Short mmCIF file of C-alpha atoms in Angstrom, two decimals:
data_model
loop_
_atom_site.label_atom_id
_atom_site.label_comp_id
_atom_site.label_asym_id
_atom_site.label_seq_id
_atom_site.Cartn_x
_atom_site.Cartn_y
_atom_site.Cartn_z
CA MET A 22 33.12 9.08 133.45
CA LEU A 23 31.39 7.69 130.36
CA LYS A 24 33.57 7.67 127.22
CA LEU A 25 31.72 7.58 123.90
CA SER A 26 32.60 6.03 120.54
CA GLU A 27 32.78 8.23 117.45
CA ARG A 28 29.28 7.22 116.32
CA ASP A 29 27.72 7.79 119.75
CA THR A 30 29.49 11.14 120.05
CA VAL A 31 28.07 12.30 116.72
CA LEU A 32 24.55 11.24 117.71
CA GLU A 33 24.75 12.90 121.14
CA MET A 34 26.06 16.19 119.68
CA ASN A 35 23.29 16.15 117.07
CA LYS A 36 20.63 15.49 119.72
CA LEU A 37 21.78 18.24 122.09
CA GLY A 38 22.14 20.69 119.20
CA GLN A 39 18.57 20.01 118.06
CA LEU A 40 17.39 20.68 121.62
CA SER A 41 19.48 23.90 121.82
CA CYS A 42 20.93 22.37 124.99
CA PRO A 43 24.31 23.87 126.03
CA PHE A 44 27.01 21.18 126.16
CA LEU A 45 30.75 20.57 126.41
CA PHE A 46 32.53 18.10 124.13
CA ILE A 47 36.00 16.58 124.37
CA ILE A 48 37.25 14.57 121.38
CA GLY A 49 40.52 12.62 121.32
CA PHE A 50 42.96 12.65 118.42
CA ASP A 51 41.86 9.22 117.18
CA LYS A 52 38.18 9.94 118.03
CA THR A 53 37.67 6.64 119.88
CA GLU A 54 37.15 7.89 123.48
CA ASN A 55 35.10 11.07 123.67
CA ILE A 56 33.05 12.97 126.23
CA VAL A 57 29.82 14.92 125.61
CA LEU A 58 28.02 16.43 128.60
CA PRO A 59 25.29 19.05 129.09
CA LEU A 60 26.82 21.98 130.98
CA ASP A 61 24.43 21.56 133.91
CA GLU A 62 25.77 18.02 134.48
CA ILE A 63 29.43 19.03 134.79
CA SER A 64 31.12 19.21 138.19
CA PRO A 65 34.35 21.24 138.57
CA GLU A 66 35.56 18.36 140.73
CA GLU A 67 35.71 16.24 137.57
CA ILE A 68 36.10 18.70 134.68
CA LYS A 69 37.24 22.33 134.64
CA TYR A 70 36.92 24.38 131.46
CA ALA A 71 37.47 27.95 130.30
CA PHE A 72 36.83 29.65 126.94
CA LYS A 73 37.95 33.25 126.55
CA ASP A 74 37.95 34.25 122.89
CA ASP A 75 36.19 36.76 120.65
CA PHE A 76 33.13 34.50 120.42
CA SER A 77 32.39 33.64 124.02
CA THR A 78 33.50 33.65 127.65
CA TYR A 79 32.64 30.59 129.71
CA GLN A 80 34.37 29.23 132.81
CA ASN A 81 33.33 26.91 135.65
CA PHE A 82 36.16 27.62 138.12
CA PHE A 83 38.13 30.57 139.52
CA ASP A 84 41.55 31.66 138.29
CA GLU A 85 44.22 32.25 140.92
CA GLU A 86 47.54 34.07 141.03
CA LEU A 87 50.57 31.98 141.87
CA GLU A 88 52.26 33.49 144.92
CA SER A 89 55.58 31.69 144.48
CA GLU A 90 57.64 31.39 141.30
CA LEU A 91 56.74 28.52 139.00
CA GLU A 92 59.50 25.97 138.56
CA ILE A 93 59.37 23.55 135.65
CA SER A 94 62.05 21.10 134.56
CA SER A 95 61.98 18.76 131.58
CA GLU A 96 63.71 15.60 130.45
CA LEU A 97 63.73 15.44 126.66
CA ILE A 98 63.63 12.14 124.84
CA PRO A 99 67.05 11.22 123.37
CA PHE A 100 67.86 13.02 120.13
CA GLU A 101 68.68 9.70 118.46
CA LEU A 102 65.17 8.39 119.18
CA TYR A 103 63.61 11.57 117.80
CA LYS A 104 65.85 11.50 114.72
CA THR A 105 64.80 7.95 113.85
CA SER A 106 61.18 9.09 113.65
CA PHE A 107 62.19 12.35 111.98
CA ASP A 108 64.08 10.46 109.26
CA PHE A 109 61.07 8.21 108.62
CA VAL A 110 58.84 11.25 108.16
CA LYS A 111 61.46 13.04 106.04
CA SER A 112 61.75 10.06 103.67
CA ASN A 113 57.98 10.09 103.15
CA LEU A 114 58.04 13.83 102.53
CA GLU A 115 60.80 13.43 99.94
CA LEU A 116 58.83 10.64 98.24
CA GLY A 117 55.84 12.97 97.97
CA ASN A 118 53.62 10.89 100.26
CA SER A 119 53.04 14.01 102.38
CA PHE A 120 53.69 17.72 101.97
CA LEU A 121 53.53 18.46 105.69
CA THR A 122 53.56 16.11 108.69
CA ASN A 123 53.10 17.07 112.34
CA LEU A 124 55.46 14.99 114.51
CA THR A 125 54.86 15.01 118.27
CA VAL A 126 56.57 13.58 121.36
CA SER A 127 56.08 13.10 125.11
CA ASN A 128 58.74 14.53 127.46
CA LYS A 129 58.83 13.96 131.21
CA ILE A 130 58.47 17.10 133.33
CA LYS A 131 58.31 18.18 136.96
CA VAL A 132 56.48 21.24 138.31
CA ASN A 133 56.33 22.66 141.83
CA ILE A 134 52.54 22.99 141.98
CA PRO A 135 49.90 20.24 142.31
CA PHE A 136 48.65 18.82 139.02
CA GLU A 137 45.01 19.63 139.83
CA LYS A 138 45.87 23.31 140.47
CA ILE A 139 47.85 24.00 137.28
CA ILE A 140 44.72 25.08 135.40
CA ASN A 141 43.87 27.70 138.04
CA PHE A 142 47.21 29.46 137.62
CA THR A 143 47.56 29.35 133.83
CA LYS A 144 46.68 32.11 131.39
CA ALA A 145 45.32 30.95 128.03
CA LYS A 146 42.37 31.44 125.70
CA TYR A 147 41.25 27.87 126.21
CA LYS A 148 41.76 25.70 129.28
CA LEU A 149 40.63 22.20 130.16
CA TRP A 150 41.34 19.87 133.08
CA LEU A 151 40.12 16.29 133.21
CA LYS A 152 40.56 14.72 136.64
CA ASP A 153 43.53 12.33 136.89
CA GLU A 154 44.09 12.51 133.12
CA PHE A 155 45.36 15.80 131.68
CA VAL A 156 45.42 19.57 131.75
CA CYS A 157 45.50 21.73 128.62
CA PHE A 158 46.09 25.48 128.25
CA SER A 159 45.78 26.08 124.54
CA PRO A 160 46.20 29.30 122.55
CA GLU A 161 44.85 27.67 119.37
CA SER A 162 41.25 28.05 118.24
CA PHE A 163 39.85 25.25 116.10
CA VAL A 164 36.52 26.44 114.72
CA SER A 165 33.93 28.89 116.01
CA VAL A 166 30.42 29.42 114.68
CA ASP A 167 28.43 32.61 115.25
CA SER A 168 24.66 33.03 115.47
CA VAL A 169 24.20 33.32 111.69
CA GLY A 170 26.28 30.24 110.87
CA LYS A 171 29.56 31.88 109.89
CA ILE A 172 32.29 29.39 110.77
CA SER A 173 35.85 30.59 111.40
CA SER A 174 39.04 28.56 111.74
CA PHE A 175 42.35 29.92 113.04
CA PRO A 176 45.23 27.59 112.06
CA MET A 177 48.47 28.33 113.92
CA LYS A 178 51.76 27.42 112.23
CA GLY A 179 55.09 29.06 112.99
CA THR A 180 56.74 30.06 116.27
CA ILE A 181 59.83 32.18 116.96
CA ASP A 182 61.55 33.75 119.96
CA ALA A 183 60.30 37.35 120.06
CA SER A 184 63.64 38.60 121.45
CA LEU A 185 65.53 37.69 118.28
CA GLU A 186 66.52 40.60 116.06
CA ASN A 187 63.86 41.26 113.40
CA ALA A 188 61.95 38.22 114.69
CA GLU A 189 58.65 39.07 113.00
CA GLU A 190 60.30 39.81 109.66
CA GLU A 191 62.39 36.64 109.91
CA ILE A 192 59.51 34.25 110.50
CA LEU A 193 57.21 35.89 107.94
CA ASN A 194 59.94 35.71 105.28
CA ASP A 195 61.23 32.22 106.12
CA PRO A 196 60.46 30.03 103.04
CA LYS A 197 59.97 26.86 105.12
CA GLU A 198 57.59 28.62 107.55
CA LYS A 199 55.63 30.24 104.73
CA TYR A 200 55.30 26.94 102.84
CA GLU A 201 54.19 25.10 105.97
CA HIS A 202 51.61 27.75 106.89
CA THR A 203 50.23 28.06 103.35
CA THR A 204 49.84 24.28 103.14
CA ILE A 205 47.75 24.23 106.31
CA VAL A 206 45.59 27.17 105.18
CA ASP A 207 44.86 25.32 101.92
CA LEU A 208 44.00 22.19 103.90
CA ILE A 209 41.59 24.11 106.14
CA ARG A 210 39.95 25.70 103.10
CA ASN A 211 39.43 22.25 101.61
CA ASP A 212 38.04 20.90 104.90
CA LEU A 213 35.57 23.78 105.25
CA SER A 214 34.47 23.43 101.62
CA LYS A 215 33.09 19.96 102.53
CA ILE A 216 30.52 21.46 104.90
CA CYS A 217 30.10 25.11 103.80
CA GLU A 218 28.22 26.87 101.05
CA ARG A 219 31.23 29.17 100.43
CA VAL A 220 34.72 29.62 101.91
CA TRP A 221 37.20 32.53 102.07
CA VAL A 222 40.43 33.63 103.81
CA GLU A 223 39.71 36.56 106.14
CA ARG A 224 43.29 37.10 107.40
CA PHE A 225 46.56 35.50 106.23
CA ARG A 226 49.63 35.08 108.49
CA TYR A 227 49.04 37.56 111.30
CA ILE A 228 51.14 37.66 114.49
CA ASP A 229 50.13 36.94 118.11
CA LYS A 230 52.40 37.25 121.16
CA ILE A 231 52.57 34.46 123.75
CA ARG A 232 54.37 34.83 127.08
CA ARG A 233 56.24 31.85 128.56
CA ASN A 234 56.45 31.26 132.32
CA SER A 235 60.09 32.43 132.20
CA GLY A 236 58.90 35.85 131.03
CA GLU A 237 60.17 35.32 127.49
CA GLU A 238 57.81 36.08 124.62
CA LEU A 239 57.11 33.99 121.53
CA LEU A 240 55.62 35.18 118.25
CA GLN A 241 52.97 32.84 116.86
CA VAL A 242 51.79 33.02 113.23
CA SER A 243 48.09 32.40 112.50
CA SER A 244 45.52 32.84 109.75
CA GLU A 245 41.72 33.10 109.73
CA VAL A 246 39.74 30.99 107.27
CA CYS A 247 35.95 31.41 107.15
CA GLY A 248 32.91 29.75 105.61
CA GLN A 249 29.11 29.90 105.64
CA LEU A 250 27.28 26.89 107.08
CA PRO A 251 23.73 25.91 106.04
CA HIS A 252 21.00 27.59 108.09
CA ASP A 253 20.16 24.36 109.97
CA TRP A 254 23.74 23.73 111.19
CA ARG A 255 22.63 23.31 114.82
CA ASN A 256 20.59 20.20 113.94
CA ASN A 257 23.61 18.13 112.87
CA ILE A 258 26.58 19.55 114.80
CA GLY A 259 28.14 16.13 115.27
CA ASP A 260 27.99 15.22 111.58
CA TRP A 261 29.69 18.31 110.17
CA PHE A 262 32.09 18.74 113.09
CA PHE A 263 33.57 15.27 112.65
CA GLU A 264 34.03 15.99 108.93
CA LEU A 265 36.74 18.46 109.99
CA LEU A 266 38.68 16.09 112.27
CA PRO A 267 41.47 15.71 113.07
CA ALA A 268 42.59 19.34 112.91
CA GLY A 269 44.81 20.03 109.91
CA SER A 270 47.34 22.02 111.93
CA ILE A 271 48.28 18.99 114.04
CA SER A 272 48.10 16.31 111.33
CA GLY A 273 49.24 17.46 107.89
CA ALA A 274 48.50 17.20 104.19
CA PRO A 275 47.20 15.20 102.47
CA LYS A 276 45.43 14.26 105.67
CA GLU A 277 44.61 10.56 105.21
CA LYS A 278 48.09 9.44 104.09
CA THR A 279 49.80 11.73 106.60
CA LEU A 280 47.84 10.14 109.46
CA GLU A 281 49.27 6.76 108.43
CA ILE A 282 52.78 8.23 108.51
CA ILE A 283 52.18 9.78 111.94
CA LYS A 284 50.94 6.50 113.41
CA GLU A 285 54.13 4.71 112.38
CA ALA A 286 56.54 7.58 113.16
CA GLU A 287 55.22 8.21 116.69
CA ARG A 288 55.21 4.55 117.73
CA ASP A 289 58.08 5.04 120.22
CA LEU A 290 57.56 8.73 121.01
CA HIS A 291 54.51 8.48 123.30
CA GLN A 292 53.50 6.24 126.16
CA ASP A 293 51.14 3.52 124.86
CA ASP A 294 52.20 4.66 121.36
CA GLN A 295 49.31 7.14 121.31
CA ARG A 296 48.59 10.84 121.47
CA LYS A 297 45.28 10.01 123.22
CA TYR A 298 43.51 13.35 123.91
CA TYR A 299 46.56 15.43 122.93
CA THR A 300 45.92 17.31 119.64
CA GLY A 301 42.26 16.38 119.81
CA VAL A 302 39.70 19.15 120.23
CA PHE A 303 37.32 20.39 122.90
CA GLY A 304 34.53 22.87 122.62
CA LEU A 305 31.31 24.35 123.91
CA PHE A 306 27.89 24.91 122.34
CA ASP A 307 25.80 27.38 124.34
CA GLY A 308 22.54 26.77 122.49
CA GLU A 309 23.22 29.57 120.01
CA ILE A 310 26.92 29.64 119.05
CA LEU A 311 29.83 27.19 119.16
CA THR A 312 33.50 27.63 120.01
CA SER A 313 36.29 25.07 120.11
CA ALA A 314 40.05 24.67 120.52
CA VAL A 315 42.88 22.33 119.55
CA MET A 316 44.35 20.55 122.56
CA ILE A 317 47.98 21.66 122.43
CA ARG A 318 50.13 22.94 125.34
CA PHE A 319 49.26 19.75 127.11
CA ILE A 320 50.34 17.97 130.31
CA GLU A 321 49.27 14.37 130.86
CA LYS A 322 49.26 12.52 134.16
CA SER A 323 50.72 9.02 133.96
CA MET A 324 51.84 6.22 136.26
CA ASP A 325 55.40 7.57 136.01
CA GLY A 326 54.54 11.21 136.69
CA LEU A 327 53.78 14.09 134.34
CA VAL A 328 54.57 14.28 130.64
CA TYR A 329 54.42 17.37 128.42
CA LYS A 330 53.33 16.64 124.88
CA SER A 331 54.57 18.91 122.11
CA GLY A 332 55.42 18.79 118.43
CA GLY A 333 55.89 20.65 115.18
CA GLY A 334 55.22 20.51 111.47
CA LEU A 335 57.87 18.92 109.25
CA THR A 336 58.47 19.57 105.57
CA SER A 337 61.16 18.33 103.21
CA ARG A 338 63.20 21.41 104.25
CA SER A 339 63.09 20.66 107.99
CA ASP A 340 66.27 20.16 110.01
CA ALA A 341 66.23 17.47 112.72
CA ARG A 342 68.33 19.33 115.27
CA LYS A 343 66.38 22.58 114.88
CA GLU A 344 63.04 20.79 115.22
CA TYR A 345 64.27 18.88 118.28
CA GLU A 346 65.39 22.07 120.01
CA GLU A 347 62.06 23.73 119.22
CA LEU A 348 60.28 20.95 121.16
CA ASN A 349 61.98 22.18 124.33
CA GLN A 350 61.03 25.79 123.55
CA LYS A 351 57.38 24.73 123.51
CA ILE A 352 57.51 23.26 127.02
CA TYR A 353 56.11 26.10 129.10
CA VAL A 354 53.24 26.92 131.43
CA PRO A 355 51.81 30.45 130.89
CA ILE A 356 50.91 31.82 134.33
CA PHE A 357 49.11 34.95 135.52
#
């Protein structure tokens, strides 16, 4: 499958947008290996995708119900290894080099269903499977654009076990969680202001429920930030879309310096020292509107088996042990 450079990806997205040609795009975290394909050229044998949000519903495969119980086991990286990276990030936060940094890791997992079938059994707003590479079942929207050019972003920051007493009140009143979420909302507003005529916050810190494969529920905190694109936004989709990358929710603020910190901190936390497609974005333009998602909740196929990539935002108030334990909480496969 042809992988495109950042420049070629921008040009191809612009061209297909000008032609009002429906297409799928997949953009890695570092934007160096990307895929852009007209929908009529995509085979479910190579790529499976599903978008089920308030903007659109598109899917090129059938969902299935898992008849047996899903079994998933994980092998976390050693705490000492995580803490070394955590301490590096924390020192930069305390020096003021970053206000918020998203630190991610790869953990080995085993599941009792074939890798290529995981996407058929999972329940999520956004799903993507790339043959022999990865499967993603993300709850997180990136940006969506309606027919009149209103762009909406839905940053997600903050997760808590729904079974805890007063869980919603606790996470909404937690100073660290509020600071982290507000920082990301401000970052998204700044990003949108680069490409929009005006920007506003539609909803601030609302709650969604997410069900884990164990049956447990998580509460996820999100906001909705909106803007108005110029009337000719379809003619240069690639240009303005890449202005927003990488997503603020999975990088941090200020973005440029924080990306330098992430590159150094994650050197020993991922295979090949890279996130690759994890925390990149994928999306669909149907000729009229556009919808996209952040690639979190992510399983990658490697030479050594499967790895589950997960992470969380760190601030100067973060605790290493708490953040490490939260990584395990995020290892789940939401099934029907």
